[in-house]
């Protein structure tokens, strides 16, 4: 376990077991997030059979609510008292049961017609709230596992590998179970309800519930491993009001540029994530292959995480951002230009996974650098890690809400037909924009912003040395004070 016994040499060294227990805690967020990101839109449209407008309302309101809860929970976490379990772990323990219950009920189709929208809004918002109470403390835990930047970066690499593996698990479980019971499509001019359609709908609904049940079990097991296998290093806290916290984090220039840059790149990848399944099944006509295509994306991301960890240590984190994020751009253009080619789609999926790996790893590897930079410039200000992390999560989730809401609403305006075997040309054009043109545009904006990001390798190493000196001085001061008391 991680110790907080006052001995820096023990506190700073993390064993492989320590890092693995810490990393496993990141899996629930990615497993559920991937399942929701890839499949919730198509589930609401084709299984729950909601109007696209109401589906867009659910997706946007749920993610917007989720975004609002992030800074709120971050503020509450930063003011939480220290317990014998730590300051972050109790939040994770308490939130887990409610999170799994609400997640399971998202994938249940109630036998009502007029109240479906309210049903999904309630359980979706409740799950997002409980997930926030899990993920914000877990994200801030990065700063409390060790005071050594090298150890934190190594633990972050473990975490990113497990998280991307979690996306593979989420995509695999949801995709393979649900993919074997695809919702039946129909031609609107020929369709009439029959018993076969009703049976198919029953099986697809049952498949979604089985998949959600398996994911809930994994969620609980991961939370147990994290809670039992990780102990926090006790850190200093400095109480402040909510709005003081907002001013604090957004007034730090490097943090603002990092968050805004990743806001745009995250928006690009979330548009791709939220619409790629529908693009493959409707525009490319790969209804029986889309779950395997999604799985290739996540497998590719998992396999390339170690490469990006090596790349950022060899060439620097800022260089890794430019190379990793831009790598997918020409292939996104290719997939909409060469239609109905399964081989090209698999190639694009593999390349997209390479960029997804960079998008996963780099934000969480760079956030500790920004927090360290803040501590160097404000040596008397302590205990704000949860606020920094929660506002980053807030902006990325807000981007997710905007992307899901706008994309589903766009499909409504384009005339999307629920369970339709064929879609109007306007729907195909809209999906091409959502999976190619818009992501490329947002990636380019994000990269332009990253040009102004000031923390290069030289500044990062300088901050590390300065913080080490500050900690050594504090340790000597504490030792001298203890000696005088004796």
Short mmCIF file of N, CA and C in Angstrom, two decimals, residues 224-353:
data_model
loop_
_atom_site.label_atom_id
_atom_site.label_comp_id
_atom_site.label_asym_id
_atom_site.label_seq_id
_atom_site.Cartn_x
_atom_site.Cartn_y
_atom_site.Cartn_z
N UNK A 224 -13.24 -2.16 -5.58
CA UNK A 224 -12.70 -2.88 -4.42
C UNK A 224 -11.17 -2.95 -4.47
N UNK A 225 -10.62 -3.27 -5.63
CA UNK A 225 -9.16 -3.34 -5.77
C UNK A 225 -8.53 -1.99 -5.47
N UNK A 226 -9.11 -0.93 -5.99
CA UNK A 226 -8.58 0.41 -5.73
C UNK A 226 -8.65 0.77 -4.26
N UNK A 227 -9.80 0.52 -3.64
CA UNK A 227 -10.01 0.91 -2.24
C UNK A 227 -9.11 0.13 -1.28
N UNK A 228 -8.89 -1.16 -1.58
CA UNK A 228 -8.10 -2.00 -0.69
C UNK A 228 -6.61 -1.92 -0.99
N UNK A 229 -6.24 -1.57 -2.20
CA UNK A 229 -4.84 -1.62 -2.59
C UNK A 229 -4.11 -0.31 -2.64
N UNK A 230 -4.80 0.81 -2.40
CA UNK A 230 -4.18 2.12 -2.51
C UNK A 230 -4.36 2.92 -1.22
N UNK A 231 -3.29 3.53 -0.78
CA UNK A 231 -3.37 4.45 0.36
C UNK A 231 -2.77 5.79 -0.06
N UNK A 232 -3.40 6.85 0.37
CA UNK A 232 -2.96 8.19 -0.02
C UNK A 232 -1.83 8.69 0.87
N UNK A 233 -0.96 9.51 0.26
CA UNK A 233 -0.02 10.30 1.05
C UNK A 233 -0.78 11.53 1.53
N UNK A 234 -0.74 11.78 2.79
CA UNK A 234 -1.49 12.90 3.35
C UNK A 234 -0.91 14.21 2.85
N UNK A 235 -1.78 15.05 2.27
CA UNK A 235 -1.33 16.33 1.75
C UNK A 235 -1.96 17.49 2.49
N UNK A 236 -1.37 18.66 2.25
CA UNK A 236 -1.89 19.87 2.90
C UNK A 236 -3.10 20.38 2.13
N UNK A 237 -4.03 20.98 2.84
CA UNK A 237 -5.20 21.57 2.21
C UNK A 237 -5.36 23.01 2.66
N UNK A 238 -5.95 23.79 1.77
CA UNK A 238 -6.18 25.20 2.07
C UNK A 238 -7.60 25.54 1.66
N UNK A 239 -8.53 25.66 2.62
CA UNK A 239 -9.92 25.89 2.27
C UNK A 239 -10.11 27.20 1.50
N UNK A 240 -11.01 27.17 0.53
CA UNK A 240 -11.37 28.39 -0.19
C UNK A 240 -12.77 28.21 -0.74
N UNK A 241 -13.39 29.32 -1.14
CA UNK A 241 -14.73 29.25 -1.66
C UNK A 241 -14.73 28.68 -3.07
N UNK A 242 -15.92 28.32 -3.55
CA UNK A 242 -16.05 27.74 -4.88
C UNK A 242 -15.55 28.70 -5.95
N UNK A 243 -15.98 29.95 -5.88
CA UNK A 243 -15.60 30.91 -6.92
C UNK A 243 -14.13 31.32 -6.81
N UNK A 244 -13.58 31.26 -5.62
CA UNK A 244 -12.14 31.46 -5.49
C UNK A 244 -11.39 30.35 -6.22
N UNK A 245 -11.92 29.13 -6.12
CA UNK A 245 -11.31 28.00 -6.82
C UNK A 245 -11.34 28.20 -8.32
N UNK A 246 -12.47 28.69 -8.85
CA UNK A 246 -12.58 28.94 -10.29
C UNK A 246 -11.54 29.97 -10.72
N UNK A 247 -11.46 31.08 -9.99
CA UNK A 247 -10.48 32.12 -10.34
C UNK A 247 -9.06 31.59 -10.24
N UNK A 248 -8.83 30.75 -9.24
CA UNK A 248 -7.48 30.22 -9.02
C UNK A 248 -7.00 29.42 -10.22
N UNK A 249 -7.80 28.45 -10.66
CA UNK A 249 -7.32 27.57 -11.73
C UNK A 249 -7.31 28.27 -13.08
N UNK A 250 -8.30 29.09 -13.37
CA UNK A 250 -8.37 29.70 -14.69
C UNK A 250 -7.43 30.89 -14.83
N UNK A 251 -6.90 31.40 -13.72
CA UNK A 251 -5.95 32.50 -13.82
C UNK A 251 -4.53 32.00 -14.06
N UNK A 252 -4.33 30.69 -13.96
CA UNK A 252 -3.01 30.13 -14.24
C UNK A 252 -2.91 29.85 -15.73
N UNK A 253 -2.12 30.65 -16.44
CA UNK A 253 -2.05 30.62 -17.90
C UNK A 253 -1.80 29.25 -18.50
N UNK A 254 -0.78 28.51 -18.07
CA UNK A 254 -0.53 27.19 -18.67
C UNK A 254 -1.72 26.24 -18.53
N UNK A 255 -2.40 26.29 -17.39
CA UNK A 255 -3.56 25.42 -17.18
C UNK A 255 -4.68 25.78 -18.15
N UNK A 256 -4.95 27.08 -18.30
CA UNK A 256 -6.02 27.53 -19.19
C UNK A 256 -5.75 27.09 -20.62
N UNK A 257 -4.50 27.24 -21.08
CA UNK A 257 -4.15 26.86 -22.45
C UNK A 257 -4.24 25.34 -22.64
N UNK A 258 -3.78 24.60 -21.62
CA UNK A 258 -3.86 23.13 -21.71
C UNK A 258 -5.29 22.67 -21.79
N UNK A 259 -6.15 23.21 -20.94
CA UNK A 259 -7.55 22.78 -20.90
C UNK A 259 -8.28 23.15 -22.18
N UNK A 260 -8.05 24.37 -22.68
CA UNK A 260 -8.76 24.80 -23.89
C UNK A 260 -8.27 23.99 -25.09
N UNK A 261 -6.97 23.71 -25.15
CA UNK A 261 -6.44 22.91 -26.25
C UNK A 261 -7.04 21.51 -26.26
N UNK A 262 -7.05 20.88 -25.09
CA UNK A 262 -7.62 19.53 -25.01
C UNK A 262 -9.14 19.56 -25.13
N UNK A 263 -9.77 20.69 -24.83
CA UNK A 263 -11.22 20.81 -25.04
C UNK A 263 -11.57 20.58 -26.50
N UNK A 264 -10.80 21.20 -27.39
CA UNK A 264 -11.09 21.07 -28.82
C UNK A 264 -10.71 19.69 -29.35
N UNK A 265 -9.56 19.16 -28.93
CA UNK A 265 -9.18 17.83 -29.42
C UNK A 265 -10.11 16.76 -28.85
N UNK A 266 -10.54 16.94 -27.58
CA UNK A 266 -11.50 15.99 -27.00
C UNK A 266 -12.83 16.04 -27.73
N UNK A 267 -13.25 17.25 -28.10
CA UNK A 267 -14.50 17.40 -28.84
C UNK A 267 -14.42 16.65 -30.17
N UNK A 268 -13.25 16.69 -30.81
CA UNK A 268 -13.07 15.98 -32.08
C UNK A 268 -13.23 14.48 -31.89
N UNK A 269 -12.54 13.91 -30.90
CA UNK A 269 -12.59 12.47 -30.71
C UNK A 269 -13.95 12.02 -30.15
N UNK A 270 -14.63 12.88 -29.41
CA UNK A 270 -15.96 12.52 -28.91
C UNK A 270 -17.00 12.51 -30.02
N UNK A 271 -16.86 13.43 -30.97
CA UNK A 271 -17.74 13.39 -32.14
C UNK A 271 -17.53 12.09 -32.91
N UNK A 272 -16.27 11.71 -33.07
CA UNK A 272 -15.96 10.46 -33.75
C UNK A 272 -16.52 9.26 -32.99
N UNK A 273 -16.31 9.25 -31.67
CA UNK A 273 -16.78 8.15 -30.83
C UNK A 273 -18.30 8.03 -30.87
N UNK A 274 -18.99 9.16 -30.73
CA UNK A 274 -20.44 9.13 -30.60
C UNK A 274 -21.17 8.79 -31.88
N UNK A 275 -20.52 8.97 -33.03
CA UNK A 275 -21.23 8.80 -34.30
C UNK A 275 -20.66 7.71 -35.20
N UNK A 276 -19.51 7.13 -34.82
CA UNK A 276 -18.85 6.19 -35.72
C UNK A 276 -19.66 4.90 -35.87
N UNK A 277 -20.29 4.43 -34.80
CA UNK A 277 -21.10 3.22 -34.90
C UNK A 277 -22.26 3.42 -35.86
N UNK A 278 -22.93 4.58 -35.74
CA UNK A 278 -24.05 4.88 -36.63
C UNK A 278 -23.56 5.08 -38.07
N UNK A 279 -22.40 5.71 -38.23
CA UNK A 279 -21.81 5.92 -39.55
C UNK A 279 -21.51 4.58 -40.23
N UNK A 280 -20.93 3.64 -39.45
CA UNK A 280 -20.60 2.33 -40.02
C UNK A 280 -21.85 1.54 -40.38
N UNK A 281 -22.86 1.58 -39.52
CA UNK A 281 -24.05 0.76 -39.76
C UNK A 281 -24.99 1.37 -40.79
N UNK A 282 -25.09 2.70 -40.84
CA UNK A 282 -26.06 3.35 -41.73
C UNK A 282 -25.45 3.79 -43.06
N UNK A 283 -24.34 4.54 -43.00
CA UNK A 283 -23.75 5.09 -44.22
C UNK A 283 -22.91 4.06 -44.96
N UNK A 284 -22.08 3.30 -44.22
CA UNK A 284 -21.23 2.30 -44.86
C UNK A 284 -21.91 0.94 -45.01
N UNK A 285 -23.11 0.78 -44.42
CA UNK A 285 -23.88 -0.47 -44.50
C UNK A 285 -23.15 -1.67 -43.89
N UNK A 286 -22.44 -1.44 -42.80
CA UNK A 286 -21.75 -2.53 -42.10
C UNK A 286 -22.48 -2.84 -40.79
N UNK A 287 -23.78 -3.15 -40.89
CA UNK A 287 -24.58 -3.38 -39.69
C UNK A 287 -24.10 -4.57 -38.89
N UNK A 288 -23.51 -5.56 -39.55
CA UNK A 288 -23.06 -6.77 -38.86
C UNK A 288 -21.58 -6.72 -38.48
N UNK A 289 -20.92 -5.62 -38.81
CA UNK A 289 -19.48 -5.52 -38.56
C UNK A 289 -19.09 -4.35 -37.67
N UNK A 290 -20.01 -3.43 -37.39
CA UNK A 290 -19.60 -2.21 -36.72
C UNK A 290 -19.02 -2.45 -35.33
N UNK A 291 -19.55 -3.47 -34.61
CA UNK A 291 -19.02 -3.74 -33.28
C UNK A 291 -17.57 -4.22 -33.34
N UNK A 292 -17.21 -4.96 -34.41
CA UNK A 292 -15.83 -5.40 -34.57
C UNK A 292 -14.92 -4.24 -34.98
N UNK A 293 -15.45 -3.32 -35.77
CA UNK A 293 -14.69 -2.13 -36.16
C UNK A 293 -14.36 -1.28 -34.93
N UNK A 294 -15.35 -1.10 -34.05
CA UNK A 294 -15.12 -0.35 -32.82
C UNK A 294 -14.09 -1.05 -31.94
N UNK A 295 -14.14 -2.37 -31.91
CA UNK A 295 -13.19 -3.13 -31.11
C UNK A 295 -11.77 -2.96 -31.62
N UNK A 296 -11.59 -2.85 -32.93
CA UNK A 296 -10.26 -2.62 -33.50
C UNK A 296 -9.70 -1.27 -33.03
N UNK A 297 -10.55 -0.25 -32.95
CA UNK A 297 -10.10 1.06 -32.46
C UNK A 297 -9.52 0.94 -31.06
N UNK A 298 -10.24 0.27 -30.18
CA UNK A 298 -9.81 0.18 -28.79
C UNK A 298 -8.60 -0.75 -28.62
N UNK A 299 -8.53 -1.83 -29.40
CA UNK A 299 -7.37 -2.71 -29.33
C UNK A 299 -6.11 -1.98 -29.81
N UNK A 300 -6.25 -1.23 -30.88
CA UNK A 300 -5.13 -0.45 -31.39
C UNK A 300 -4.66 0.57 -30.35
N UNK A 301 -5.61 1.23 -29.69
CA UNK A 301 -5.26 2.20 -28.65
C UNK A 301 -4.51 1.54 -27.50
N UNK A 302 -4.96 0.37 -27.09
CA UNK A 302 -4.31 -0.34 -25.98
C UNK A 302 -2.87 -0.72 -26.33
N UNK A 303 -2.67 -1.22 -27.54
CA UNK A 303 -1.35 -1.68 -27.94
C UNK A 303 -0.35 -0.54 -28.13
N UNK A 304 -0.84 0.66 -28.42
CA UNK A 304 0.08 1.77 -28.71
C UNK A 304 0.31 2.71 -27.51
N UNK A 305 -0.36 2.47 -26.40
CA UNK A 305 -0.09 3.29 -25.21
C UNK A 305 1.38 3.23 -24.80
N UNK A 306 2.02 2.04 -24.72
CA UNK A 306 3.45 2.00 -24.36
C UNK A 306 4.32 2.79 -25.34
N UNK A 307 3.95 2.76 -26.63
CA UNK A 307 4.72 3.54 -27.62
C UNK A 307 4.67 5.02 -27.29
N UNK A 308 3.47 5.53 -27.00
CA UNK A 308 3.34 6.96 -26.71
C UNK A 308 4.02 7.34 -25.40
N UNK A 309 4.05 6.42 -24.43
CA UNK A 309 4.78 6.68 -23.20
C UNK A 309 6.28 6.82 -23.49
N UNK A 310 6.80 5.94 -24.34
CA UNK A 310 8.21 6.05 -24.75
C UNK A 310 8.43 7.33 -25.54
N UNK A 311 7.48 7.65 -26.43
CA UNK A 311 7.64 8.82 -27.30
C UNK A 311 7.70 10.10 -26.49
N UNK A 312 6.81 10.26 -25.50
CA UNK A 312 6.79 11.51 -24.74
C UNK A 312 8.02 11.66 -23.84
N UNK A 313 8.58 10.55 -23.36
CA UNK A 313 9.81 10.64 -22.57
C UNK A 313 11.02 10.90 -23.46
N UNK A 314 10.96 10.46 -24.71
CA UNK A 314 12.09 10.64 -25.63
C UNK A 314 12.06 11.99 -26.32
N UNK A 315 10.89 12.45 -26.75
CA UNK A 315 10.79 13.67 -27.55
C UNK A 315 10.03 14.80 -26.85
N UNK A 316 9.44 14.52 -25.70
CA UNK A 316 8.72 15.57 -24.98
C UNK A 316 7.22 15.47 -25.16
N UNK A 317 6.48 15.95 -24.18
CA UNK A 317 5.02 15.82 -24.19
C UNK A 317 4.36 16.71 -25.23
N UNK A 318 4.90 17.90 -25.42
CA UNK A 318 4.30 18.83 -26.38
C UNK A 318 4.43 18.28 -27.81
N UNK A 319 5.59 17.71 -28.13
CA UNK A 319 5.78 17.10 -29.45
C UNK A 319 4.82 15.92 -29.63
N UNK A 320 4.63 15.14 -28.56
CA UNK A 320 3.72 14.00 -28.63
C UNK A 320 2.29 14.43 -28.92
N UNK A 321 1.89 15.59 -28.37
CA UNK A 321 0.54 16.09 -28.64
C UNK A 321 0.35 16.34 -30.13
N UNK A 322 1.30 17.02 -30.75
CA UNK A 322 1.17 17.36 -32.17
C UNK A 322 1.19 16.11 -33.04
N UNK A 323 2.12 15.20 -32.77
CA UNK A 323 2.23 13.99 -33.60
C UNK A 323 1.04 13.05 -33.40
N UNK A 324 0.67 12.81 -32.14
CA UNK A 324 -0.39 11.86 -31.85
C UNK A 324 -1.75 12.31 -32.30
N UNK A 325 -2.06 13.59 -32.09
CA UNK A 325 -3.40 14.08 -32.42
C UNK A 325 -3.60 14.24 -33.92
N UNK A 326 -2.57 14.69 -34.62
CA UNK A 326 -2.72 14.97 -36.05
C UNK A 326 -2.61 13.71 -36.91
N UNK A 327 -2.12 12.61 -36.35
CA UNK A 327 -1.88 11.39 -37.12
C UNK A 327 -3.14 10.86 -37.79
N UNK A 328 -4.28 11.06 -37.16
CA UNK A 328 -5.53 10.47 -37.66
C UNK A 328 -6.18 11.30 -38.77
N UNK A 329 -5.78 12.56 -38.94
CA UNK A 329 -6.49 13.48 -39.83
C UNK A 329 -6.63 12.95 -41.26
N UNK A 330 -5.53 12.57 -41.95
CA UNK A 330 -5.72 12.11 -43.34
C UNK A 330 -6.57 10.85 -43.47
N UNK A 331 -6.58 10.02 -42.46
CA UNK A 331 -7.35 8.79 -42.53
C UNK A 331 -8.84 9.04 -42.33
N UNK A 332 -9.19 10.07 -41.54
CA UNK A 332 -10.60 10.44 -41.41
C UNK A 332 -11.14 10.94 -42.75
N UNK A 333 -10.31 11.68 -43.45
CA UNK A 333 -10.72 12.15 -44.77
C UNK A 333 -10.88 10.96 -45.72
N UNK A 334 -9.98 9.98 -45.59
CA UNK A 334 -10.02 8.81 -46.48
C UNK A 334 -11.29 7.99 -46.31
N UNK A 335 -11.75 7.81 -45.06
CA UNK A 335 -12.87 6.91 -44.82
C UNK A 335 -14.18 7.43 -45.40
N UNK A 336 -14.32 8.76 -45.56
CA UNK A 336 -15.54 9.29 -46.16
C UNK A 336 -15.43 9.43 -47.67
N UNK A 337 -14.18 9.39 -48.18
CA UNK A 337 -13.99 9.48 -49.63
C UNK A 337 -14.09 8.11 -50.30
N UNK A 338 -13.65 7.07 -49.60
CA UNK A 338 -13.70 5.71 -50.15
C UNK A 338 -14.82 4.96 -49.42
N UNK A 339 -16.02 5.02 -49.95
CA UNK A 339 -17.19 4.45 -49.27
C UNK A 339 -17.30 2.94 -49.51
N UNK A 340 -17.93 2.27 -48.54
CA UNK A 340 -18.30 0.86 -48.65
C UNK A 340 -17.09 -0.05 -48.83
N UNK A 341 -15.94 0.34 -48.29
CA UNK A 341 -14.76 -0.52 -48.31
C UNK A 341 -14.46 -0.96 -46.89
N UNK A 342 -14.72 -2.22 -46.61
CA UNK A 342 -14.51 -2.73 -45.25
C UNK A 342 -13.04 -2.71 -44.87
N UNK A 343 -12.15 -2.99 -45.83
CA UNK A 343 -10.71 -2.98 -45.56
C UNK A 343 -10.25 -1.58 -45.17
N UNK A 344 -10.66 -0.58 -45.95
CA UNK A 344 -10.29 0.81 -45.64
C UNK A 344 -10.82 1.21 -44.28
N UNK A 345 -12.03 0.80 -43.95
CA UNK A 345 -12.63 1.15 -42.66
C UNK A 345 -11.84 0.55 -41.51
N UNK A 346 -11.38 -0.70 -41.66
CA UNK A 346 -10.56 -1.32 -40.61
C UNK A 346 -9.21 -0.61 -40.47
N UNK A 347 -8.62 -0.20 -41.59
CA UNK A 347 -7.35 0.53 -41.53
C UNK A 347 -7.53 1.85 -40.80
N UNK A 348 -8.59 2.57 -41.17
CA UNK A 348 -8.87 3.85 -40.51
C UNK A 348 -9.14 3.63 -39.02
N UNK A 349 -9.82 2.56 -38.67
CA UNK A 349 -10.10 2.26 -37.26
C UNK A 349 -8.81 2.03 -36.49
N UNK A 350 -7.88 1.30 -37.09
CA UNK A 350 -6.60 1.05 -36.43
C UNK A 350 -5.84 2.35 -36.20
N UNK A 351 -5.78 3.19 -37.22
CA UNK A 351 -5.06 4.47 -37.10
C UNK A 351 -5.76 5.38 -36.09
N UNK A 352 -7.09 5.38 -36.10
CA UNK A 352 -7.82 6.18 -35.12
C UNK A 352 -7.48 5.74 -33.72
N UNK A 353 -7.30 4.43 -33.51
CA UNK A 353 -6.91 3.93 -32.20
C UNK A 353 -5.56 4.44 -31.75
#
